[in-house]
């Protein structure tokens, strides 16, 4: 019962593969999940609400403007009451509406009105899948942290062969299990500190120095740790992301404020420093807005910020048992990571390539290597959510022998 107690809102959109959604409902129920279905108008051309209702043993929702549906459970409540929204199959049309933020029917409205994790399993003709419009829409969704399962290569209902087949229901269940974690309590009683996002270093009252960090990776790690039962303090720079569920979030702007918030969070069992902290701050922040009519060229004197990771790693008795840093590099990634491991006094370094070509900064995916004193482990390219899950699982393993 890997999904015991989890609630999945299954959105079934149009396409011949919609018949597989019935098997998916059966497997999710078998794994212990509660399933509620939303059926789009096109989806209803391929499967019936009655079949989904019988298998899920829950009412099926189809109409945004139905008085009965809205009085029983409004569209906002539908997504709030789920741990995951799974769109299976996800048609090219629904993917396009998700990417543009449409709210044109119940399914798209629920997807727009949610901050719950979303997974899509696309299924369509291969030319539709390979069309630049779909490629761009899927990239947009990935960039927002939506998990994408498949599609697979294979014979298609239209007689062609290529990518576009819906992944098999067991593979979709496995992806849902990975996203929802085991719901375990393996980190119960542990306190975790995570830093995330950029820092803003003020120049004057209206200007600041910042960087392109989105905070997605740090937030995903915080969420994954909380899902495993840890008490999580997330110290975050300015990001546009929602607060991860079950996490205590401290919002700060500057590196020095981030350090103060981290110190205040101690003692912790594990600290993960995923923030892209500004190395420098302006020495004399102007109290007035700097005018362009002033002396030119304008030069700003910068002084170095404290290294938060190195400070907390050297916190003596207060040092967390496990200190994990990130090394964002554009070349010689593992080489620099090894140097940082020693230089900053941390236990592990998650090294990632943030060169412009990698698309990592600001994107939805990450390709990292875990560098420990034992060696370097290269992980495949994964969504930032999956990197968070893997890292949380490793943290749980590492803290286990120390228990008691
Ligand atoms: N870090 C930190 N405080 C800082 C700078 C960095 O806590 N003032 C942390 C980051 O959160 C990350 C790790 O240190 O976990 C590595 O950061 P990175 O920017 O890659 O390294 P730097 O120390 O800034 O070195 P360089 O810029 O020379 O690569």
PDB file of C-alpha atoms in Angstrom, residues 4-274:
ATOM      1  CA  UNK A   4      -1.992   4.631   1.572  1.00  0.00           C
ATOM      2  CA  UNK A   5      -3.786   7.775   2.671  1.00  0.00           C
ATOM      3  CA  UNK A   6      -2.810   9.737  -0.472  1.00  0.00           C
ATOM      4  CA  UNK A   7      -5.469  11.478  -2.523  1.00  0.00           C
ATOM      5  CA  UNK A   8      -5.084  11.735  -6.281  1.00  0.00           C
ATOM      6  CA  UNK A   9      -7.249  13.964  -8.449  1.00  0.00           C
ATOM      7  CA  UNK A  10      -7.188  12.224 -11.831  1.00  0.00           C
ATOM      8  CA  UNK A  11      -8.001  14.451 -14.799  1.00  0.00           C
ATOM      9  CA  UNK A  12      -8.924  12.433 -17.874  1.00  0.00           C
ATOM     10  CA  UNK A  13      -8.732  14.384 -21.126  1.00  0.00           C
ATOM     11  CA  UNK A  14      -9.567  13.310 -24.662  1.00  0.00           C
ATOM     12  CA  UNK A  15      -7.760  10.696 -26.742  1.00  0.00           C
ATOM     13  CA  UNK A  16      -8.000   7.027 -27.524  1.00  0.00           C
ATOM     14  CA  UNK A  17      -5.577   6.296 -24.651  1.00  0.00           C
ATOM     15  CA  UNK A  18      -8.226   7.498 -22.181  1.00  0.00           C
ATOM     16  CA  UNK A  19      -9.335   3.872 -21.815  1.00  0.00           C
ATOM     17  CA  UNK A  20      -6.092   3.211 -19.895  1.00  0.00           C
ATOM     18  CA  UNK A  21      -7.218   5.681 -17.221  1.00  0.00           C
ATOM     19  CA  UNK A  22      -9.622   2.994 -15.984  1.00  0.00           C
ATOM     20  CA  UNK A  23      -6.753   0.603 -15.317  1.00  0.00           C
ATOM     21  CA  UNK A  24      -4.848   3.468 -13.673  1.00  0.00           C
ATOM     22  CA  UNK A  25      -7.717   4.122 -11.258  1.00  0.00           C
ATOM     23  CA  UNK A  26      -7.729   0.416 -10.357  1.00  0.00           C
ATOM     24  CA  UNK A  27      -3.967   0.347  -9.717  1.00  0.00           C
ATOM     25  CA  UNK A  28      -4.012   3.567  -7.685  1.00  0.00           C
ATOM     26  CA  UNK A  29      -6.815   2.185  -5.508  1.00  0.00           C
ATOM     27  CA  UNK A  30      -4.863  -1.051  -5.095  1.00  0.00           C
ATOM     28  CA  UNK A  31      -1.853   0.990  -3.909  1.00  0.00           C
ATOM     29  CA  UNK A  32      -4.065   2.575  -1.259  1.00  0.00           C
ATOM     30  CA  UNK A  33      -4.777   5.958  -2.859  1.00  0.00           C
ATOM     31  CA  UNK A  34      -8.155   7.655  -2.843  1.00  0.00           C
ATOM     32  CA  UNK A  35      -9.034   8.723  -6.392  1.00  0.00           C
ATOM     33  CA  UNK A  36     -11.424  11.410  -7.553  1.00  0.00           C
ATOM     34  CA  UNK A  37     -11.844  11.944 -11.288  1.00  0.00           C
ATOM     35  CA  UNK A  38     -12.438  14.987 -13.459  1.00  0.00           C
ATOM     36  CA  UNK A  39     -13.528  14.071 -16.969  1.00  0.00           C
ATOM     37  CA  UNK A  40     -13.215  16.601 -19.799  1.00  0.00           C
ATOM     38  CA  UNK A  41     -15.816  16.871 -22.521  1.00  0.00           C
ATOM     39  CA  UNK A  42     -13.381  15.247 -25.007  1.00  0.00           C
ATOM     40  CA  UNK A  43     -12.448  12.586 -22.446  1.00  0.00           C
ATOM     41  CA  UNK A  44     -16.115  11.666 -22.135  1.00  0.00           C
ATOM     42  CA  UNK A  45     -16.099  10.749 -25.834  1.00  0.00           C
ATOM     43  CA  UNK A  46     -13.732   7.879 -24.975  1.00  0.00           C
ATOM     44  CA  UNK A  47     -14.621   6.717 -21.448  1.00  0.00           C
ATOM     45  CA  UNK A  48     -17.770   7.138 -19.448  1.00  0.00           C
ATOM     46  CA  UNK A  49     -18.167   8.915 -16.139  1.00  0.00           C
ATOM     47  CA  UNK A  50     -19.998   5.813 -14.955  1.00  0.00           C
ATOM     48  CA  UNK A  51     -16.924   3.579 -15.447  1.00  0.00           C
ATOM     49  CA  UNK A  52     -14.639   6.037 -13.634  1.00  0.00           C
ATOM     50  CA  UNK A  53     -17.186   6.434 -10.858  1.00  0.00           C
ATOM     51  CA  UNK A  54     -17.586   2.686 -10.400  1.00  0.00           C
ATOM     52  CA  UNK A  55     -13.826   2.094 -10.221  1.00  0.00           C
ATOM     53  CA  UNK A  56     -12.964   5.129  -8.078  1.00  0.00           C
ATOM     54  CA  UNK A  57     -16.060   4.770  -5.890  1.00  0.00           C
ATOM     55  CA  UNK A  58     -16.215   8.547  -5.984  1.00  0.00           C
ATOM     56  CA  UNK A  59     -18.352  11.072  -7.766  1.00  0.00           C
ATOM     57  CA  UNK A  60     -16.921  12.136 -11.146  1.00  0.00           C
ATOM     58  CA  UNK A  61     -16.773  15.873 -11.838  1.00  0.00           C
ATOM     59  CA  UNK A  62     -17.198  17.163 -15.355  1.00  0.00           C
ATOM     60  CA  UNK A  63     -18.872  20.528 -15.451  1.00  0.00           C
ATOM     61  CA  UNK A  64     -17.458  23.862 -14.303  1.00  0.00           C
ATOM     62  CA  UNK A  65     -20.908  25.409 -14.122  1.00  0.00           C
ATOM     63  CA  UNK A  66     -22.840  22.531 -12.614  1.00  0.00           C
ATOM     64  CA  UNK A  67     -24.860  23.719  -9.637  1.00  0.00           C
ATOM     65  CA  UNK A  68     -24.794  20.268  -8.078  1.00  0.00           C
ATOM     66  CA  UNK A  69     -21.030  19.851  -8.465  1.00  0.00           C
ATOM     67  CA  UNK A  70     -20.280  23.333  -7.139  1.00  0.00           C
ATOM     68  CA  UNK A  71     -22.533  22.925  -4.137  1.00  0.00           C
ATOM     69  CA  UNK A  72     -20.925  19.590  -3.250  1.00  0.00           C
ATOM     70  CA  UNK A  73     -17.320  20.495  -3.969  1.00  0.00           C
ATOM     71  CA  UNK A  74     -16.218  23.715  -5.669  1.00  0.00           C
ATOM     72  CA  UNK A  75     -13.422  23.654  -8.218  1.00  0.00           C
ATOM     73  CA  UNK A  76     -10.955  25.248  -5.803  1.00  0.00           C
ATOM     74  CA  UNK A  77     -11.734  22.676  -3.148  1.00  0.00           C
ATOM     75  CA  UNK A  78     -11.291  19.840  -5.651  1.00  0.00           C
ATOM     76  CA  UNK A  79      -7.580  20.555  -6.074  1.00  0.00           C
ATOM     77  CA  UNK A  80      -7.024  21.534  -2.440  1.00  0.00           C
ATOM     78  CA  UNK A  81      -8.305  18.194  -1.232  1.00  0.00           C
ATOM     79  CA  UNK A  82      -5.746  16.270  -3.320  1.00  0.00           C
ATOM     80  CA  UNK A  83      -2.060  15.506  -2.722  1.00  0.00           C
ATOM     81  CA  UNK A  84      -1.424  15.291  -6.463  1.00  0.00           C
ATOM     82  CA  UNK A  85      -3.183  16.244  -9.690  1.00  0.00           C
ATOM     83  CA  UNK A  86      -2.533  13.633 -12.403  1.00  0.00           C
ATOM     84  CA  UNK A  87      -3.556  14.420 -15.979  1.00  0.00           C
ATOM     85  CA  UNK A  88      -3.826  11.047 -17.738  1.00  0.00           C
ATOM     86  CA  UNK A  89      -3.980  11.095 -20.661  1.00  0.00           C
ATOM     87  CA  UNK A  90      -2.875  14.669 -21.222  1.00  0.00           C
ATOM     88  CA  UNK A  91      -4.004  15.733 -24.702  1.00  0.00           C
ATOM     89  CA  UNK A  92      -2.136  18.315 -26.800  1.00  0.00           C
ATOM     90  CA  UNK A  93      -5.094  20.629 -26.296  1.00  0.00           C
ATOM     91  CA  UNK A  94      -5.154  20.400 -22.503  1.00  0.00           C
ATOM     92  CA  UNK A  95      -1.340  20.762 -22.357  1.00  0.00           C
ATOM     93  CA  UNK A  96      -1.661  23.935 -24.445  1.00  0.00           C
ATOM     94  CA  UNK A  97      -4.360  25.299 -22.160  1.00  0.00           C
ATOM     95  CA  UNK A  98      -2.272  24.478 -19.079  1.00  0.00           C
ATOM     96  CA  UNK A  99       0.740  26.251 -20.593  1.00  0.00           C
ATOM     97  CA  UNK A 100      -1.220  29.417 -21.335  1.00  0.00           C
ATOM     98  CA  UNK A 101      -3.125  29.417 -18.050  1.00  0.00           C
ATOM     99  CA  UNK A 102      -6.556  28.954 -19.599  1.00  0.00           C
ATOM    100  CA  UNK A 103      -9.588  28.415 -17.378  1.00  0.00           C
ATOM    101  CA  UNK A 104     -12.002  27.302 -20.060  1.00  0.00           C
ATOM    102  CA  UNK A 105     -13.466  24.188 -18.479  1.00  0.00           C
ATOM    103  CA  UNK A 106     -13.415  22.406 -15.124  1.00  0.00           C
ATOM    104  CA  UNK A 107     -10.117  20.545 -15.793  1.00  0.00           C
ATOM    105  CA  UNK A 108      -8.139  23.647 -16.853  1.00  0.00           C
ATOM    106  CA  UNK A 109      -9.661  25.750 -14.087  1.00  0.00           C
ATOM    107  CA  UNK A 110      -8.721  23.209 -11.432  1.00  0.00           C
ATOM    108  CA  UNK A 111      -5.188  23.047 -12.875  1.00  0.00           C
ATOM    109  CA  UNK A 112      -4.900  26.845 -12.825  1.00  0.00           C
ATOM    110  CA  UNK A 113      -6.280  27.191  -9.326  1.00  0.00           C
ATOM    111  CA  UNK A 114      -3.845  24.795  -7.704  1.00  0.00           C
ATOM    112  CA  UNK A 115      -0.496  24.832  -5.975  1.00  0.00           C
ATOM    113  CA  UNK A 116      -0.610  21.049  -5.516  1.00  0.00           C
ATOM    114  CA  UNK A 117       2.051  19.025  -7.443  1.00  0.00           C
ATOM    115  CA  UNK A 118       0.945  18.175 -10.968  1.00  0.00           C
ATOM    116  CA  UNK A 119       1.915  15.211 -13.137  1.00  0.00           C
ATOM    117  CA  UNK A 120       0.980  14.828 -16.782  1.00  0.00           C
ATOM    118  CA  UNK A 121       1.157  11.700 -18.931  1.00  0.00           C
ATOM    119  CA  UNK A 122       0.847  12.957 -22.509  1.00  0.00           C
ATOM    120  CA  UNK A 123      -0.673  10.850 -25.272  1.00  0.00           C
ATOM    121  CA  UNK A 124      -1.179  12.014 -28.823  1.00  0.00           C
ATOM    122  CA  UNK A 125      -0.220  11.457 -32.434  1.00  0.00           C
ATOM    123  CA  UNK A 126       3.561  11.646 -32.859  1.00  0.00           C
ATOM    124  CA  UNK A 127       3.389  14.682 -35.156  1.00  0.00           C
ATOM    125  CA  UNK A 128       1.345  16.537 -32.579  1.00  0.00           C
ATOM    126  CA  UNK A 129       3.877  15.564 -29.889  1.00  0.00           C
ATOM    127  CA  UNK A 130       6.846  16.654 -32.021  1.00  0.00           C
ATOM    128  CA  UNK A 131       5.211  19.905 -33.210  1.00  0.00           C
ATOM    129  CA  UNK A 132       7.189  22.931 -31.973  1.00  0.00           C
ATOM    130  CA  UNK A 133       4.023  24.277 -30.331  1.00  0.00           C
ATOM    131  CA  UNK A 134       3.650  21.159 -28.149  1.00  0.00           C
ATOM    132  CA  UNK A 135       7.405  20.993 -27.499  1.00  0.00           C
ATOM    133  CA  UNK A 136       7.308  24.601 -26.251  1.00  0.00           C
ATOM    134  CA  UNK A 137       4.179  24.010 -24.158  1.00  0.00           C
ATOM    135  CA  UNK A 138       5.678  20.925 -22.489  1.00  0.00           C
ATOM    136  CA  UNK A 139       8.932  22.819 -21.813  1.00  0.00           C
ATOM    137  CA  UNK A 140       6.887  25.601 -20.196  1.00  0.00           C
ATOM    138  CA  UNK A 141       5.129  23.112 -17.944  1.00  0.00           C
ATOM    139  CA  UNK A 142       8.388  21.361 -17.019  1.00  0.00           C
ATOM    140  CA  UNK A 143       9.835  24.750 -16.204  1.00  0.00           C
ATOM    141  CA  UNK A 144       6.996  25.288 -13.750  1.00  0.00           C
ATOM    142  CA  UNK A 145       7.805  22.031 -12.007  1.00  0.00           C
ATOM    143  CA  UNK A 146       5.141  19.858 -13.638  1.00  0.00           C
ATOM    144  CA  UNK A 147       6.301  16.224 -13.763  1.00  0.00           C
ATOM    145  CA  UNK A 148       6.013  14.609 -17.192  1.00  0.00           C
ATOM    146  CA  UNK A 149       5.726  10.830 -17.632  1.00  0.00           C
ATOM    147  CA  UNK A 150       6.297   9.517 -21.147  1.00  0.00           C
ATOM    148  CA  UNK A 151       5.069   9.434 -23.808  1.00  0.00           C
ATOM    149  CA  UNK A 152       6.546   6.173 -25.064  1.00  0.00           C
ATOM    150  CA  UNK A 153       7.560   5.175 -28.579  1.00  0.00           C
ATOM    151  CA  UNK A 154       5.327   2.610 -30.185  1.00  0.00           C
ATOM    152  CA  UNK A 155       2.555   1.720 -32.596  1.00  0.00           C
ATOM    153  CA  UNK A 156      -0.142   4.312 -32.474  1.00  0.00           C
ATOM    154  CA  UNK A 157      -3.876   3.961 -32.888  1.00  0.00           C
ATOM    155  CA  UNK A 158      -3.580   6.053 -36.061  1.00  0.00           C
ATOM    156  CA  UNK A 159      -1.324   3.402 -37.641  1.00  0.00           C
ATOM    157  CA  UNK A 160       1.941   5.348 -37.275  1.00  0.00           C
ATOM    158  CA  UNK A 161       4.974   4.461 -35.193  1.00  0.00           C
ATOM    159  CA  UNK A 162       6.748   6.962 -32.966  1.00  0.00           C
ATOM    160  CA  UNK A 163       6.635   8.886 -29.703  1.00  0.00           C
ATOM    161  CA  UNK A 164       3.175   9.659 -28.417  1.00  0.00           C
ATOM    162  CA  UNK A 165       1.866   6.494 -26.745  1.00  0.00           C
ATOM    163  CA  UNK A 166       0.611   6.898 -23.220  1.00  0.00           C
ATOM    164  CA  UNK A 167       2.960   5.328 -20.666  1.00  0.00           C
ATOM    165  CA  UNK A 168       1.598   2.100 -19.223  1.00  0.00           C
ATOM    166  CA  UNK A 169      -0.446   2.528 -16.026  1.00  0.00           C
ATOM    167  CA  UNK A 170       2.146   0.736 -13.794  1.00  0.00           C
ATOM    168  CA  UNK A 171       4.823   3.234 -14.932  1.00  0.00           C
ATOM    169  CA  UNK A 172       2.467   6.117 -14.151  1.00  0.00           C
ATOM    170  CA  UNK A 173       1.762   4.679 -10.712  1.00  0.00           C
ATOM    171  CA  UNK A 174       5.528   4.396 -10.111  1.00  0.00           C
ATOM    172  CA  UNK A 175       5.978   8.067 -11.055  1.00  0.00           C
ATOM    173  CA  UNK A 176       3.145   9.043  -8.709  1.00  0.00           C
ATOM    174  CA  UNK A 177       4.751   7.017  -5.907  1.00  0.00           C
ATOM    175  CA  UNK A 178       8.060   8.795  -6.516  1.00  0.00           C
ATOM    176  CA  UNK A 179       6.364  12.201  -6.386  1.00  0.00           C
ATOM    177  CA  UNK A 180       4.301  11.554  -3.313  1.00  0.00           C
ATOM    178  CA  UNK A 181       7.168   9.803  -1.569  1.00  0.00           C
ATOM    179  CA  UNK A 182       6.388   6.822   0.534  1.00  0.00           C
ATOM    180  CA  UNK A 183       4.571   9.140   2.911  1.00  0.00           C
ATOM    181  CA  UNK A 184       7.020   7.717   5.366  1.00  0.00           C
ATOM    182  CA  UNK A 185       7.981   9.059   8.725  1.00  0.00           C
ATOM    183  CA  UNK A 186      11.650   8.140   8.338  1.00  0.00           C
ATOM    184  CA  UNK A 187      12.699  11.701   9.210  1.00  0.00           C
ATOM    185  CA  UNK A 188      10.156  12.168  11.992  1.00  0.00           C
ATOM    186  CA  UNK A 189      11.767  13.929  14.930  1.00  0.00           C
ATOM    187  CA  UNK A 190      14.492  15.396  12.707  1.00  0.00           C
ATOM    188  CA  UNK A 191      14.872  19.129  12.121  1.00  0.00           C
ATOM    189  CA  UNK A 192      16.122  20.216   8.708  1.00  0.00           C
ATOM    190  CA  UNK A 193      17.325  23.630   7.565  1.00  0.00           C
ATOM    191  CA  UNK A 194      17.210  24.460   3.851  1.00  0.00           C
ATOM    192  CA  UNK A 195      18.282  27.678   2.112  1.00  0.00           C
ATOM    193  CA  UNK A 196      16.776  28.512  -1.265  1.00  0.00           C
ATOM    194  CA  UNK A 197      16.560  31.178  -3.944  1.00  0.00           C
ATOM    195  CA  UNK A 198      18.696  34.222  -4.654  1.00  0.00           C
ATOM    196  CA  UNK A 199      19.635  37.006  -2.299  1.00  0.00           C
ATOM    197  CA  UNK A 200      19.066  40.672  -3.089  1.00  0.00           C
ATOM    198  CA  UNK A 201      21.846  43.045  -2.114  1.00  0.00           C
ATOM    199  CA  UNK A 202      20.629  46.646  -2.071  1.00  0.00           C
ATOM    200  CA  UNK A 203      22.383  49.456  -3.936  1.00  0.00           C
ATOM    201  CA  UNK A 204      19.919  52.195  -2.976  1.00  0.00           C
ATOM    202  CA  UNK A 205      16.240  52.173  -1.919  1.00  0.00           C
ATOM    203  CA  UNK A 206      15.067  51.024  -5.364  1.00  0.00           C
ATOM    204  CA  UNK A 207      17.928  48.998  -6.829  1.00  0.00           C
ATOM    205  CA  UNK A 208      19.651  45.772  -5.905  1.00  0.00           C
ATOM    206  CA  UNK A 209      22.143  43.172  -7.116  1.00  0.00           C
ATOM    207  CA  UNK A 210      20.598  39.734  -7.615  1.00  0.00           C
ATOM    208  CA  UNK A 211      20.995  36.514  -9.635  1.00  0.00           C
ATOM    209  CA  UNK A 212      18.848  34.203 -11.731  1.00  0.00           C
ATOM    210  CA  UNK A 213      18.124  31.534  -9.110  1.00  0.00           C
ATOM    211  CA  UNK A 214      14.443  30.506  -9.107  1.00  0.00           C
ATOM    212  CA  UNK A 215      14.525  28.689  -5.762  1.00  0.00           C
ATOM    213  CA  UNK A 216      12.869  25.647  -7.349  1.00  0.00           C
ATOM    214  CA  UNK A 217      15.548  23.192  -6.274  1.00  0.00           C
ATOM    215  CA  UNK A 218      15.767  24.379  -2.672  1.00  0.00           C
ATOM    216  CA  UNK A 219      11.986  24.462  -2.316  1.00  0.00           C
ATOM    217  CA  UNK A 220      11.706  20.946  -3.776  1.00  0.00           C
ATOM    218  CA  UNK A 221      14.257  19.667  -1.259  1.00  0.00           C
ATOM    219  CA  UNK A 222      12.402  21.301   1.634  1.00  0.00           C
ATOM    220  CA  UNK A 223       9.141  19.772   0.447  1.00  0.00           C
ATOM    221  CA  UNK A 224      10.660  16.303   0.041  1.00  0.00           C
ATOM    222  CA  UNK A 225      12.169  16.419   3.547  1.00  0.00           C
ATOM    223  CA  UNK A 226       8.835  17.517   5.031  1.00  0.00           C
ATOM    224  CA  UNK A 227       7.086  14.693   3.193  1.00  0.00           C
ATOM    225  CA  UNK A 228       9.372  12.273   4.991  1.00  0.00           C
ATOM    226  CA  UNK A 229       8.271  13.659   8.314  1.00  0.00           C
ATOM    227  CA  UNK A 230      11.065  16.159   9.071  1.00  0.00           C
ATOM    228  CA  UNK A 231      10.355  19.520  10.678  1.00  0.00           C
ATOM    229  CA  UNK A 232      11.714  21.860   8.022  1.00  0.00           C
ATOM    230  CA  UNK A 233      12.827  25.478   8.267  1.00  0.00           C
ATOM    231  CA  UNK A 234      13.210  26.977   4.797  1.00  0.00           C
ATOM    232  CA  UNK A 235      15.133  30.238   4.657  1.00  0.00           C
ATOM    233  CA  UNK A 236      14.286  31.685   1.277  1.00  0.00           C
ATOM    234  CA  UNK A 237      15.354  34.681  -0.732  1.00  0.00           C
ATOM    235  CA  UNK A 238      12.793  36.443  -2.937  1.00  0.00           C
ATOM    236  CA  UNK A 239      11.103  33.842  -5.181  1.00  0.00           C
ATOM    237  CA  UNK A 240       7.733  33.627  -6.881  1.00  0.00           C
ATOM    238  CA  UNK A 241       7.085  30.062  -5.683  1.00  0.00           C
ATOM    239  CA  UNK A 242       4.344  29.050  -3.264  1.00  0.00           C
ATOM    240  CA  UNK A 243       5.496  27.972   0.198  1.00  0.00           C
ATOM    241  CA  UNK A 244       5.945  24.177   0.213  1.00  0.00           C
ATOM    242  CA  UNK A 245       3.236  22.448   2.242  1.00  0.00           C
ATOM    243  CA  UNK A 246       4.112  21.679   5.845  1.00  0.00           C
ATOM    244  CA  UNK A 247       7.298  23.778   5.804  1.00  0.00           C
ATOM    245  CA  UNK A 248       8.062  26.767   8.019  1.00  0.00           C
ATOM    246  CA  UNK A 249       9.273  29.487   5.639  1.00  0.00           C
ATOM    247  CA  UNK A 250      11.417  32.461   6.677  1.00  0.00           C
ATOM    248  CA  UNK A 251      11.642  35.075   3.937  1.00  0.00           C
ATOM    249  CA  UNK A 252      14.739  37.223   3.802  1.00  0.00           C
ATOM    250  CA  UNK A 253      16.391  39.428   1.182  1.00  0.00           C
ATOM    251  CA  UNK A 254      20.095  39.798   1.921  1.00  0.00           C
ATOM    252  CA  UNK A 255      22.864  37.273   2.527  1.00  0.00           C
ATOM    253  CA  UNK A 256      23.482  38.658   5.992  1.00  0.00           C
ATOM    254  CA  UNK A 257      19.771  38.267   6.862  1.00  0.00           C
ATOM    255  CA  UNK A 258      19.915  34.700   5.503  1.00  0.00           C
ATOM    256  CA  UNK A 259      22.849  33.930   7.793  1.00  0.00           C
ATOM    257  CA  UNK A 260      21.017  35.384  10.810  1.00  0.00           C
ATOM    258  CA  UNK A 261      17.899  33.293  10.031  1.00  0.00           C
ATOM    259  CA  UNK A 262      20.031  30.144   9.623  1.00  0.00           C
ATOM    260  CA  UNK A 263      21.805  30.744  12.926  1.00  0.00           C
ATOM    261  CA  UNK A 264      18.446  31.268  14.627  1.00  0.00           C
ATOM    262  CA  UNK A 265      17.191  27.925  13.253  1.00  0.00           C
ATOM    263  CA  UNK A 266      19.998  25.912  14.920  1.00  0.00           C
ATOM    264  CA  UNK A 267      20.234  23.266  16.252  1.00  0.00           C
ATOM    265  CA  UNK A 268      19.262  21.145  13.261  1.00  0.00           C
ATOM    266  CA  UNK A 269      20.105  17.580  12.234  1.00  0.00           C
ATOM    267  CA  UNK A 270      20.712  18.389   8.589  1.00  0.00           C
ATOM    268  CA  UNK A 271      21.315  21.616   6.688  1.00  0.00           C
ATOM    269  CA  UNK A 272      21.059  21.903   2.908  1.00  0.00           C
ATOM    270  CA  UNK A 273      22.435  25.101   1.392  1.00  0.00           C
ATOM    271  CA  UNK A 274      20.756  25.346  -1.989  1.00  0.00           C
TER     272      UNK A 274
END
